Amino acid sequence: MSRHTLIIGQGLAGSVLAWQASWRGDHVTVLDAGFPGSASSVAAGLMMPLSGQRLVRRSDYEQLRDAAESCYRRIEQETGQRLFRSLTIERRFTSTAEREEWEQRSSKEPAADDCLLQPNRGRFGALQMHGGQLNIPLLLQVTRERLSMSGRFQQRQIDAAEVQVEAGRVRIANSELEAERLFFCEGHRGRGNCWFPGQPDQPVRGELLRVRLNPQLPVDVVVGGVWAAPVPGAGAGAVPGAGAEDTTEYLIGATWDREQLVEGLVTEAGRAELLQGLAALLGDELHAEVLGQTSGIRAGTRQRQVLVRIHATHPQLGMLNGLGSWGALTAPSAAAAVLELQEDCLRRSAEAAQSQPPQAPRRSLTQLAHSIARRVYRVGDRVFDATAGNGHDTRFLAALAGPSAVTAIDIQPQAISATRSRLGAVADAVMLLVGDHAAELERQAAAYGSDPTNQPPYGVVMFNLGYLPGSDRSVITQADTTSRAIRAGLRLLRPGGVLTAIVYRGHPGGAVEYGAVEQLARELADIRVDVLPGDSADAASPVLFVFRSLLRG
Ligand code: SAH
């Protein structure tokens, strides 16, 4: 059974996400309005280790690059098209100060071995490095073609307000389209999205020139102020600088304009700025003939962070956006991240639907209680599950101590049958009781107390309070019996043994029970109590109480 995924917007983000979701086995449908002048359709697709004015190396560059390359190579294999090529990039210093600053910095940090200082290039020297170029327009084209073959691409403008959510599904109003999950990859237009409002918050319009340079550049790409890069795919997939004499068309970019955010707008000022920048970069080495001018609006963010988002209350909705200027490098990792994050959120909310909220702390507190029990358990200990419920803790204890060392009790017969079926083959070896844990533990404590030569039997006693997940919520543990049961359980704990109790505060009656356990914890002598809230920022989150009987002898 394959999941259906909808993607709104087929720029670089939407395309990469579509491939990755399909590799995970999803049926993917992409809807794109076909707006001209998207950032992706005009981008140069460059990838390089040092970027920005300060020539800072991203600490995660290798990771991002490897993820990006393997993603693009896989698309190449599946489509037979050449999308990605390695390039040599020369970053020219734009002033002596810039070069000195770099030299100072790189004397402190170990210089990256893929950046080579070339003192005699340009006016102030240069750094030569390995980079890459993704042919984004071709990627968009092959992705669209692949989807269209199976009717999974629609040219269609979707407003986020037309997206309707219902339990576990999404639907596009007035259409047949529905899916289990949906991602918005709308680029700068995502700002008006009603599900994820206000992001990306810093769109920037960039203009580019298409030029013919004569002679062609000494290396594939030259950067410094502006950049000059081969037109993606120019020379029929040739690798410039590696013997492709016919590659003389370049893109020059890019301007930054946050004011006039008009798609496709090109200006005289933009053209002049780029030509001046080119002259400063290459000096009199080259003659540039302008062939064309384009512009696109990048989906920038103030934090300069890729937007990987899952909707807080509707986890079937996600967003991948804000790739900004380095999309070719970051898109594959970000796409993988948003898919994983979403799957994680969906899993949690499915679990939460079957049990009591909030689920995430509940799960981790259970695990915490288990790992504490594991550390305390010693061979020969008996162990006790005071709230068998669906049998998760009982099964854990049976695996830890062996089934014959386990006693589990629950007041509801159906809980004991659920526990029995969870235990499977070992169920008969476990002592399973239907009854009240307070009465049972008090009975045992009295029997134990009557003979001073008795050793307290239990190494681990576990309580998981509240109601039985997936069943009648009116049967809940009660403050009074819980306190009595914990007191009696502690008397049955061997020195060094532990009693854990996960207490829920979110359901009706939960707060009262919590108050009682907290009160009890304050009153106890000879017992150390650790109180571990599932989420310290959330007063309704569950709390794990860990009672340890202090070592005596
Ligand atoms: N540990 C269980 C969840 C327990 S839910 C699991 O992992 O699945 C709490 C359970 O306590 C419910 O099954 C409820 O029936 C039981 N319970 C409530 N009051 C009780 C009492 N006085 N004595 C014993 N069990 C009780």
Coordinates of C-alpha atoms and ligand atoms in Angstrom, one line a residue:
M1 CA 0.0 0.0 0.0
S2 CA 1.7 3.1 -1.1
R3 CA 1.2 6.5 0.3
H4 CA 0.1 9.5 -1.8
T5 CA 2.0 12.7 -1.5
L6 CA 1.1 16.0 -3.0
I7 CA 3.7 18.7 -3.6
I8 CA 2.7 22.3 -4.3
G9 CA 5.3 24.1 -6.4
Q10 CA 7.9 22.6 -8.7
G11 CA 11.0 24.6 -8.2
L12 CA 14.2 23.0 -7.0
A13 CA 12.8 22.2 -3.6
G14 CA 9.6 20.6 -5.0
S15 CA 11.5 18.6 -7.6
V16 CA 14.1 17.1 -5.3
L17 CA 11.4 16.4 -2.8
A18 CA 9.3 14.6 -5.4
W19 CA 12.2 12.3 -6.3
Q20 CA 13.0 11.5 -2.7
A21 CA 9.4 10.8 -1.8
S22 CA 9.1 8.5 -4.7
W23 CA 12.3 6.7 -3.7
R24 CA 10.5 6.1 -0.4
G25 CA 7.7 4.4 -2.2
D26 CA 5.2 7.3 -2.4
H27 CA 2.9 8.1 -5.2
V28 CA 3.8 11.7 -5.8
T29 CA 1.7 14.3 -7.6
V30 CA 3.2 17.8 -8.2
L31 CA 1.1 20.9 -8.9
D32 CA 2.8 23.9 -10.3
A33 CA 1.3 27.2 -11.5
G34 CA 4.1 27.7 -14.1
F35 CA 4.9 31.2 -13.0
P36 CA 7.7 32.6 -15.1
G37 CA 10.7 34.0 -13.3
S38 CA 10.9 31.6 -10.5
A39 CA 14.3 31.6 -8.8
S40 CA 14.9 28.0 -9.8
S41 CA 14.4 28.5 -13.5
V42 CA 17.1 31.2 -13.8
A43 CA 19.6 29.9 -11.1
A44 CA 23.2 29.0 -12.0
G45 CA 23.1 26.0 -9.6
L46 CA 26.5 26.5 -8.1
M47 CA 28.0 24.7 -5.1
M48 CA 31.2 25.7 -3.5
P49 CA 32.9 25.2 -0.1
L50 CA 33.6 28.8 0.7
S51 CA 30.9 31.4 0.2
G52 CA 29.7 34.8 1.2
Q53 CA 31.6 37.9 1.6
R54 CA 33.7 36.6 4.5
L55 CA 34.7 33.4 2.7
V56 CA 33.3 31.3 5.5
R57 CA 33.3 27.6 5.1
R58 CA 30.1 25.9 6.2
S59 CA 30.9 23.3 8.7
D60 CA 28.5 20.9 7.2
Y61 CA 29.7 21.4 3.6
E62 CA 31.0 17.9 3.0
Q63 CA 27.9 16.3 4.3
L64 CA 25.6 18.5 2.3
R65 CA 27.7 18.1 -0.9
D66 CA 27.8 14.3 -0.6
A67 CA 24.1 14.1 0.0
A68 CA 23.5 16.4 -2.9
E69 CA 25.8 14.6 -5.3
S70 CA 24.4 11.2 -4.6
C71 CA 20.8 12.5 -5.1
Y72 CA 21.6 14.1 -8.4
R73 CA 23.6 11.1 -9.6
R74 CA 20.6 8.9 -8.9
I75 CA 18.3 11.2 -10.8
E76 CA 20.8 11.1 -13.7
Q77 CA 20.8 7.3 -13.7
E78 CA 17.1 7.2 -13.7
T79 CA 16.6 9.8 -16.5
G80 CA 19.8 9.3 -18.5
Q81 CA 20.4 13.1 -18.4
R82 CA 23.5 14.8 -17.3
L83 CA 22.5 17.1 -14.4
F84 CA 25.6 17.7 -12.3
R85 CA 29.2 18.4 -13.0
S86 CA 32.3 19.1 -11.0
L87 CA 33.9 22.5 -11.5
T88 CA 37.0 24.3 -10.6
I89 CA 36.1 27.6 -9.0
E90 CA 38.4 30.5 -8.6
R91 CA 37.4 32.9 -5.8
R92 CA 39.3 36.1 -6.4
F93 CA 40.0 38.4 -3.5
T94 CA 38.4 41.7 -4.0
S95 CA 40.9 43.7 -1.9
T96 CA 44.2 43.3 0.0
A97 CA 42.3 43.6 3.2
E98 CA 40.1 40.7 2.2
R99 CA 43.0 38.5 1.4
E100 CA 44.9 39.4 4.6
E101 CA 41.9 38.6 6.6
W102 CA 41.6 35.2 5.0
E103 CA 45.3 34.5 5.5
Q104 CA 45.1 35.4 9.1
R105 CA 42.1 33.2 9.6
S106 CA 43.4 30.3 7.8
S107 CA 46.7 30.4 9.7
K108 CA 44.6 29.7 12.9
E109 CA 42.2 27.2 11.4
P110 CA 43.6 24.3 9.4
A111 CA 43.2 25.4 5.8
A112 CA 40.8 23.3 3.9
D113 CA 42.7 21.0 1.6
D114 CA 40.3 21.7 -1.3
C115 CA 41.2 25.4 -1.2
L116 CA 44.4 26.4 -2.8
L117 CA 45.9 29.8 -2.6
Q118 CA 46.8 31.2 -6.0
P119 CA 48.7 34.4 -5.1
N120 CA 49.1 35.6 -8.7
R121 CA 45.5 35.4 -10.0
G122 CA 43.5 38.5 -10.4
R123 CA 44.6 41.8 -8.7
F124 CA 44.8 40.5 -5.2
G125 CA 45.3 36.8 -5.6
A126 CA 42.7 34.0 -5.5
L127 CA 41.6 30.8 -3.9
Q128 CA 41.1 27.8 -6.1
M129 CA 38.6 25.2 -5.1
H130 CA 36.5 22.3 -6.2
G131 CA 32.8 22.9 -6.6
G132 CA 29.9 21.8 -8.6
Q133 CA 27.1 22.9 -10.8
L134 CA 23.6 21.6 -11.0
N135 CA 21.7 22.1 -14.2
I136 CA 18.5 23.2 -12.4
P137 CA 16.5 24.1 -15.5
L138 CA 17.2 20.6 -16.8
L139 CA 16.4 19.0 -13.5
L140 CA 13.0 20.8 -13.5
Q141 CA 12.3 19.6 -17.0
V142 CA 13.2 16.0 -16.5
T143 CA 11.2 15.9 -13.3
R144 CA 8.2 17.3 -15.0
E145 CA 8.5 14.9 -17.9
R146 CA 8.9 11.9 -15.6
L147 CA 5.8 12.9 -13.5
S148 CA 3.8 13.7 -16.6
M149 CA 4.4 10.2 -18.0
S150 CA 2.2 8.8 -15.2
G151 CA -0.2 11.8 -15.1
R152 CA 1.3 13.0 -11.9
F153 CA 2.1 16.6 -12.9
Q154 CA -0.6 19.2 -13.2
Q155 CA 0.0 22.8 -14.2
R156 CA -2.3 24.4 -11.8
Q157 CA -2.3 27.3 -9.4
I158 CA -3.2 26.2 -5.9
D159 CA -3.8 28.7 -3.1
A160 CA -3.0 27.2 0.3
A161 CA -6.5 28.1 1.5
E162 CA -7.8 25.5 -0.9
V163 CA -6.0 22.8 1.0
Q164 CA -8.4 21.1 3.4
V165 CA -7.2 18.8 6.1
E166 CA -9.1 16.0 7.8
A167 CA -8.0 13.2 10.0
G168 CA -4.8 11.8 8.4
R169 CA -5.6 13.2 4.9
V170 CA -5.5 16.4 2.8
R171 CA -7.7 17.4 0.0
I172 CA -7.7 20.1 -2.6
A173 CA -11.0 21.9 -2.7
N174 CA -13.1 21.4 -5.8
S175 CA -10.9 18.7 -7.2
E176 CA -10.3 15.0 -7.1
L177 CA -6.9 15.5 -5.5
E178 CA -6.3 14.0 -2.1
A179 CA -3.4 12.5 -0.3
E180 CA -2.0 11.4 3.0
R181 CA 0.5 14.2 3.0
L182 CA 1.2 17.5 1.3
F183 CA 4.3 19.7 1.1
F184 CA 4.3 23.4 0.2
C185 CA 7.4 24.3 -1.9
E186 CA 6.2 27.6 -3.2
G187 CA 9.5 29.6 -3.0
H188 CA 9.0 33.3 -2.2
R189 CA 5.3 33.0 -2.8
G190 CA 5.0 30.8 0.2
R191 CA 5.0 33.9 2.3
G192 CA 1.3 34.3 1.8
N193 CA 0.6 30.6 2.7
C194 CA -2.1 30.5 5.4
W195 CA -0.8 27.3 7.0
F196 CA 2.8 28.5 7.4
P197 CA 2.4 32.3 7.4
G198 CA 5.1 34.8 7.0
Q199 CA 7.9 32.5 5.6
P200 CA 10.2 32.9 3.8
D201 CA 10.6 36.3 5.4
Q202 CA 13.3 37.8 3.3
P203 CA 12.7 37.4 -0.4
V204 CA 15.4 38.9 -2.6
R205 CA 15.2 39.6 -6.3
G206 CA 18.3 38.8 -8.2
E207 CA 19.2 39.8 -11.8
L208 CA 21.5 37.8 -14.0
L209 CA 23.1 38.5 -17.4
R210 CA 23.7 35.9 -20.1
V211 CA 27.0 36.9 -21.9
R212 CA 29.5 35.6 -24.3
L213 CA 33.0 36.1 -23.1
N214 CA 35.9 36.3 -25.3
P215 CA 38.2 34.6 -24.6
Q216 CA 36.5 32.2 -22.3
L217 CA 37.5 32.1 -18.6
P218 CA 40.7 30.5 -17.4
V219 CA 38.8 28.3 -15.0
D220 CA 35.2 27.1 -15.0
V221 CA 33.9 29.7 -12.6
V222 CA 35.3 33.0 -11.3
V223 CA 33.8 34.6 -8.2
G224 CA 34.5 37.8 -6.4
G225 CA 31.8 40.4 -6.0
V226 CA 29.9 39.0 -8.9
W227 CA 30.3 35.5 -10.3
A228 CA 30.7 34.2 -13.8
A229 CA 29.6 30.7 -14.4
P230 CA 29.0 28.6 -17.5
V231 CA 25.3 28.6 -18.5
P232 CA 24.1 25.3 -17.1
G233 CA 24.4 22.6 -19.6
A234 CA 26.1 24.9 -22.2
G235 CA 28.2 23.1 -24.8
A236 CA 25.8 20.1 -24.8
G237 CA 26.9 18.9 -21.3
A238 CA 30.5 19.7 -21.9
V239 CA 32.7 20.4 -18.9
P240 CA 34.2 23.9 -19.5
G241 CA 37.8 24.2 -18.8
A242 CA 38.2 20.6 -19.6
G243 CA 38.5 20.8 -23.3
A244 CA 35.1 22.1 -24.3
E245 CA 36.2 24.9 -26.6
D246 CA 32.7 25.8 -27.6
T247 CA 31.6 26.8 -24.1
T248 CA 31.7 30.6 -24.2
E249 CA 28.3 31.5 -22.8
Y250 CA 28.2 32.5 -19.2
L251 CA 25.8 33.6 -16.6
I252 CA 26.9 36.7 -14.6
G253 CA 25.2 37.2 -11.3
A254 CA 23.7 38.4 -9.2
T255 CA 22.1 41.5 -7.8
W256 CA 20.3 41.7 -4.5
D257 CA 17.1 43.8 -4.4
R258 CA 14.7 43.5 -1.5
E259 CA 12.5 46.4 -2.7
Q260 CA 11.1 45.7 -6.1
L261 CA 9.9 42.1 -5.7
V262 CA 8.5 41.7 -9.2
E263 CA 8.9 38.4 -10.9
G264 CA 10.9 38.6 -14.1
L265 CA 11.7 42.3 -13.7
V266 CA 15.0 43.4 -15.2
T267 CA 16.4 46.9 -15.0
E268 CA 19.1 49.1 -16.5
A269 CA 20.6 49.6 -13.1
G270 CA 20.9 45.8 -12.6
R271 CA 22.6 45.4 -15.9
A272 CA 25.0 48.2 -15.2
E273 CA 25.8 46.9 -11.8
L274 CA 26.6 43.4 -13.1
L275 CA 28.8 44.7 -16.0
Q276 CA 30.7 46.9 -13.5
G277 CA 31.1 44.0 -11.2
L278 CA 32.4 41.8 -14.1
A279 CA 34.9 44.4 -15.1
A280 CA 36.1 44.7 -11.6
L281 CA 36.4 40.9 -11.4
L282 CA 38.1 40.2 -14.7
G283 CA 39.7 43.5 -15.4
D284 CA 40.6 44.0 -19.1
E285 CA 41.1 40.3 -19.6
L286 CA 37.9 39.8 -21.4
H287 CA 35.3 41.2 -23.6
A288 CA 31.7 40.6 -22.7
E289 CA 28.8 40.6 -25.2
V290 CA 25.4 40.7 -23.5
L291 CA 23.0 38.1 -24.9
G292 CA 20.2 38.4 -22.4
Q293 CA 19.1 39.4 -18.9
T294 CA 16.8 37.6 -16.5
S295 CA 15.8 37.8 -12.9
G296 CA 14.3 35.6 -10.2
I297 CA 13.1 36.0 -6.7
R298 CA 15.0 33.9 -4.2
A299 CA 13.2 32.6 -1.1
G300 CA 15.5 34.0 1.4
T301 CA 15.1 34.0 5.2
R302 CA 16.4 36.4 7.8
Q303 CA 18.0 33.6 9.7
R304 CA 19.5 32.3 6.5
Q305 CA 18.0 29.0 7.3
V306 CA 16.3 26.4 5.2
L307 CA 12.7 26.1 6.2
V308 CA 11.9 22.5 7.0
R309 CA 8.5 22.7 8.7
I310 CA 5.8 20.4 9.8
H311 CA 2.5 21.9 10.8
A312 CA 2.0 21.8 14.6
T313 CA -1.6 20.5 14.6
H314 CA -1.8 19.0 11.1
P315 CA 1.3 16.9 10.7
Q316 CA 0.1 15.8 7.3
L317 CA 1.2 19.3 6.1
G318 CA 4.8 20.2 5.6
M319 CA 6.9 23.0 4.0
L320 CA 10.2 23.0 2.3
N321 CA 11.3 26.4 1.4
G322 CA 13.9 29.1 2.0
L323 CA 16.7 27.5 0.0
G324 CA 18.0 30.9 -0.9
S325 CA 21.2 31.2 -2.8
W326 CA 22.6 27.8 -2.1
G327 CA 19.7 25.6 -3.1
A328 CA 21.7 23.1 -5.2
L329 CA 23.8 22.3 -2.2
T330 CA 21.1 22.2 0.5
A331 CA 18.0 20.9 -1.3
P332 CA 18.7 17.1 -1.1
S333 CA 19.5 17.2 2.7
A334 CA 16.6 19.5 3.4
A335 CA 14.2 17.3 1.5
A336 CA 15.3 14.2 3.3
A337 CA 15.0 16.1 6.6
V338 CA 11.5 17.3 5.9
L339 CA 10.3 13.8 4.9
E340 CA 11.8 12.2 8.0
L341 CA 10.5 14.9 10.3
Q342 CA 7.1 14.5 8.9
E343 CA 7.0 10.7 9.1
D344 CA 8.1 11.1 12.7
C345 CA 5.4 13.6 13.5
L346 CA 2.8 11.4 11.8
R347 CA 3.9 8.4 13.8
R348 CA 3.7 10.3 17.0
S349 CA 0.3 11.7 16.3
A350 CA -1.1 8.3 15.3
E351 CA 0.2 6.9 18.6
A352 CA -1.2 9.9 20.5
A353 CA -4.6 9.2 18.9
Q354 CA -4.7 5.8 20.5
S355 CA -3.5 6.8 23.9
Q356 CA -3.4 9.7 26.2
P357 CA -1.7 13.0 25.4
P358 CA 0.9 14.1 25.3
Q359 CA 2.5 11.2 23.6
A360 CA 6.1 12.1 23.0
P361 CA 7.0 12.6 26.7
R362 CA 5.0 9.5 27.6
R363 CA 7.0 7.4 25.3
S364 CA 10.3 8.7 26.4
L365 CA 9.4 8.5 30.1
T366 CA 8.5 4.9 29.6
Q367 CA 11.9 4.3 28.0
L368 CA 13.5 6.1 30.8
A369 CA 11.7 4.0 33.4
H370 CA 12.8 0.9 31.5
S371 CA 16.4 1.9 31.4
I372 CA 16.4 2.7 35.1
A373 CA 14.9 -0.7 35.8
R374 CA 17.5 -2.4 33.6
R375 CA 20.3 -0.8 35.6
V376 CA 18.8 -1.7 39.0
Y377 CA 17.7 -5.3 38.2
R378 CA 19.8 -8.0 39.7
V379 CA 19.6 -11.7 39.1
G380 CA 17.3 -13.3 41.6
D381 CA 15.0 -10.2 41.9
R382 CA 11.3 -10.5 41.6
V383 CA 9.7 -7.7 39.6
F384 CA 6.2 -6.3 39.8
D385 CA 4.0 -4.5 37.3
A386 CA 1.3 -2.7 39.3
T387 CA -0.7 -1.5 36.2
A388 CA -0.5 -4.2 33.5
G389 CA -2.7 -2.3 31.1
N390 CA -1.8 -3.4 27.6
G391 CA 1.1 -5.4 28.9
H392 CA 4.0 -3.3 27.6
D393 CA 5.7 -3.0 30.9
T394 CA 4.9 -6.6 31.8
R395 CA 6.5 -7.8 28.6
F396 CA 9.5 -5.6 29.3
L397 CA 9.9 -7.1 32.8
A398 CA 9.5 -10.6 31.5
A399 CA 12.3 -10.1 29.1
L400 CA 14.4 -8.5 31.8
A401 CA 13.9 -10.9 34.7
G402 CA 12.5 -14.0 33.0
P403 CA 8.7 -14.6 33.0
S404 CA 8.6 -16.6 36.2
A405 CA 10.0 -13.7 38.2
V406 CA 7.2 -11.3 37.1
T407 CA 3.9 -10.5 38.9
A408 CA 1.5 -8.2 37.0
I409 CA -1.8 -6.9 38.2
D410 CA -4.7 -4.9 36.7
I411 CA -8.1 -4.1 38.0
Q412 CA -9.7 -4.7 34.6
P413 CA -10.0 -8.2 33.3
Q414 CA -9.6 -7.1 29.7
A415 CA -6.3 -5.5 30.6
I416 CA -5.0 -8.8 31.9
S417 CA -6.2 -10.6 28.7
A418 CA -4.5 -7.9 26.6
T419 CA -1.3 -8.5 28.7
R420 CA -1.7 -12.2 28.3
S421 CA -1.8 -11.9 24.5
R422 CA 1.1 -9.5 24.4
L423 CA 3.2 -11.9 26.4
G424 CA 2.4 -14.7 24.0
A425 CA 4.1 -18.0 24.7
V426 CA 5.5 -17.0 28.1
A427 CA 2.2 -15.7 29.5
D428 CA 1.6 -18.9 31.6
A429 CA 4.9 -18.4 33.4
V430 CA 4.0 -14.9 34.5
M431 CA 1.8 -14.4 37.6
L432 CA -1.1 -12.4 36.2
L433 CA -3.7 -11.1 38.7
V434 CA -7.0 -9.3 38.3
G435 CA -7.4 -7.0 41.2
D436 CA -6.6 -3.8 43.0
H437 CA -2.8 -3.1 43.3
A438 CA -3.2 -1.4 46.7
A439 CA -5.0 -4.4 48.2
E440 CA -2.5 -6.9 46.6
L441 CA 0.7 -5.0 47.6
E442 CA -0.7 -4.4 51.2
R443 CA -1.5 -8.1 51.5
Q444 CA 2.1 -9.0 50.3
A445 CA 3.7 -6.4 52.6
A446 CA 1.7 -7.7 55.6
A447 CA 2.8 -11.3 54.8
Y448 CA 6.4 -10.3 54.4
G449 CA 6.4 -8.1 57.5
S450 CA 5.1 -11.0 59.6
D451 CA 8.4 -12.9 59.3
P452 CA 11.5 -10.8 60.1
T453 CA 13.8 -13.3 58.3
N454 CA 12.1 -12.6 55.0
Q455 CA 14.1 -10.7 52.4
P456 CA 12.0 -8.0 50.5
P457 CA 11.4 -9.7 47.2
Y458 CA 11.3 -6.9 44.6
G459 CA 14.1 -5.3 42.7
V460 CA 11.7 -3.4 40.4
V461 CA 8.1 -2.2 40.9
M462 CA 6.5 -0.3 38.1
F463 CA 3.4 1.9 37.9
N464 CA 2.1 3.5 34.7
L465 CA -0.9 5.4 36.0
G466 CA -4.0 6.9 34.3
Y467 CA -6.3 4.9 32.1
L468 CA -5.9 2.0 29.8
P469 CA -5.0 3.3 26.4
G470 CA -7.6 2.6 23.8
S471 CA -10.3 1.6 26.3
D472 CA -12.8 3.0 28.8
R473 CA -11.4 6.2 30.1
S474 CA -13.6 6.2 33.2
V475 CA -11.5 3.5 34.9
I476 CA -8.5 5.4 36.0
T477 CA -6.0 4.9 38.9
Q478 CA -7.1 6.8 42.0
A479 CA -5.1 9.0 44.3
D480 CA -5.9 7.0 47.3
T481 CA -5.2 3.5 46.1
T482 CA -2.2 4.7 44.2
S483 CA -0.6 6.2 47.3
R484 CA -1.4 3.1 49.4
A485 CA 0.0 0.9 46.7
I486 CA 3.2 2.9 46.4
R487 CA 3.7 2.8 50.1
A488 CA 3.2 -0.9 50.3
G489 CA 5.4 -1.5 47.2
L490 CA 8.2 0.4 48.8
R491 CA 8.1 -1.9 51.8
L492 CA 8.6 -4.8 49.5
L493 CA 11.6 -3.3 47.7
R494 CA 15.0 -4.8 48.5
P495 CA 17.8 -2.4 49.4
G496 CA 18.9 -0.6 46.3
G497 CA 15.6 -1.6 44.5
V498 CA 13.6 0.9 42.5
L499 CA 9.9 1.8 42.2
T500 CA 9.0 3.9 39.1
A501 CA 5.7 5.7 38.7
I502 CA 4.6 7.6 35.6
V503 CA 1.9 10.0 36.6
Y504 CA -0.3 11.8 34.1
R505 CA -1.5 15.3 34.8
G506 CA -3.4 16.0 31.6
H507 CA -6.6 13.9 32.1
P508 CA -9.5 14.6 34.5
G509 CA -8.4 13.4 37.9
G510 CA -4.7 13.3 36.8
A511 CA -3.8 16.5 38.7
V512 CA -5.2 15.2 42.0
E513 CA -3.4 11.9 41.6
Y514 CA -0.2 13.8 40.8
G515 CA -0.6 15.9 43.9
A516 CA -1.0 12.8 46.1
V517 CA 2.1 11.2 44.7
E518 CA 4.1 14.4 45.2
Q519 CA 2.9 14.7 48.7
L520 CA 3.8 11.1 49.4
A521 CA 7.3 11.7 47.9
R522 CA 7.8 14.5 50.4
E523 CA 6.8 12.3 53.4
L524 CA 9.0 9.3 52.8
A525 CA 12.1 8.6 54.8
D526 CA 14.8 6.2 53.7
I527 CA 13.7 6.7 50.1
R528 CA 15.3 8.9 47.6
V529 CA 12.9 10.3 45.1
D530 CA 13.8 11.8 41.7
V531 CA 11.0 13.7 39.9
L532 CA 11.5 13.8 36.1
P533 CA 8.9 15.8 34.1
G534 CA 8.4 14.7 30.5
D535 CA 8.5 18.3 29.4
S536 CA 9.4 20.9 32.0
A537 CA 7.8 23.7 30.0
D538 CA 4.4 21.9 30.1
A539 CA 2.6 21.7 33.4
A540 CA 0.3 19.1 31.9
S541 CA 3.0 16.7 30.8
P542 CA 3.5 13.4 32.5
V543 CA 6.0 13.0 35.3
L544 CA 8.2 10.1 36.2
F545 CA 8.8 9.5 39.9
V546 CA 11.7 7.3 40.7
F547 CA 11.7 6.0 44.3
R548 CA 14.9 4.2 45.4
S549 CA 15.1 2.4 48.6
L550 CA 18.4 3.6 50.2
L551 CA 21.1 0.9 50.4
R552 CA 20.9 -0.8 53.7
G553 CA 23.6 -3.4 54.3
Ligands
SAH1 N1 1.6 -0.1 31.7 C1 0.5 -0.2 30.8 C2 -0.5 1.0 30.8 C3 -1.2 1.1 32.2 S1 -2.6 2.1 32.1 C4 1.0 -0.4 29.4 O1 2.2 -0.2 29.1 O2 0.2 -0.7 28.5 C5 -3.2 2.0 33.7 C6 -3.8 0.7 34.1 O3 -4.1 0.8 35.5 C7 -5.2 0.5 33.4 O4 -5.1 -0.7 32.7 C8 -6.1 0.4 34.6 O5 -7.1 -0.7 34.4 C9 -5.2 0.0 35.7 N2 -5.7 0.3 37.0 C10 -6.5 1.3 37.4 N3 -6.7 1.3 38.8 C11 -6.1 0.2 39.2 C12 -5.9 -0.4 40.5 N4 -6.5 0.1 41.6 N5 -5.2 -1.6 40.6 C13 -4.7 -2.1 39.5 N6 -4.8 -1.6 38.3 C14 -5.5 -0.5 38.1

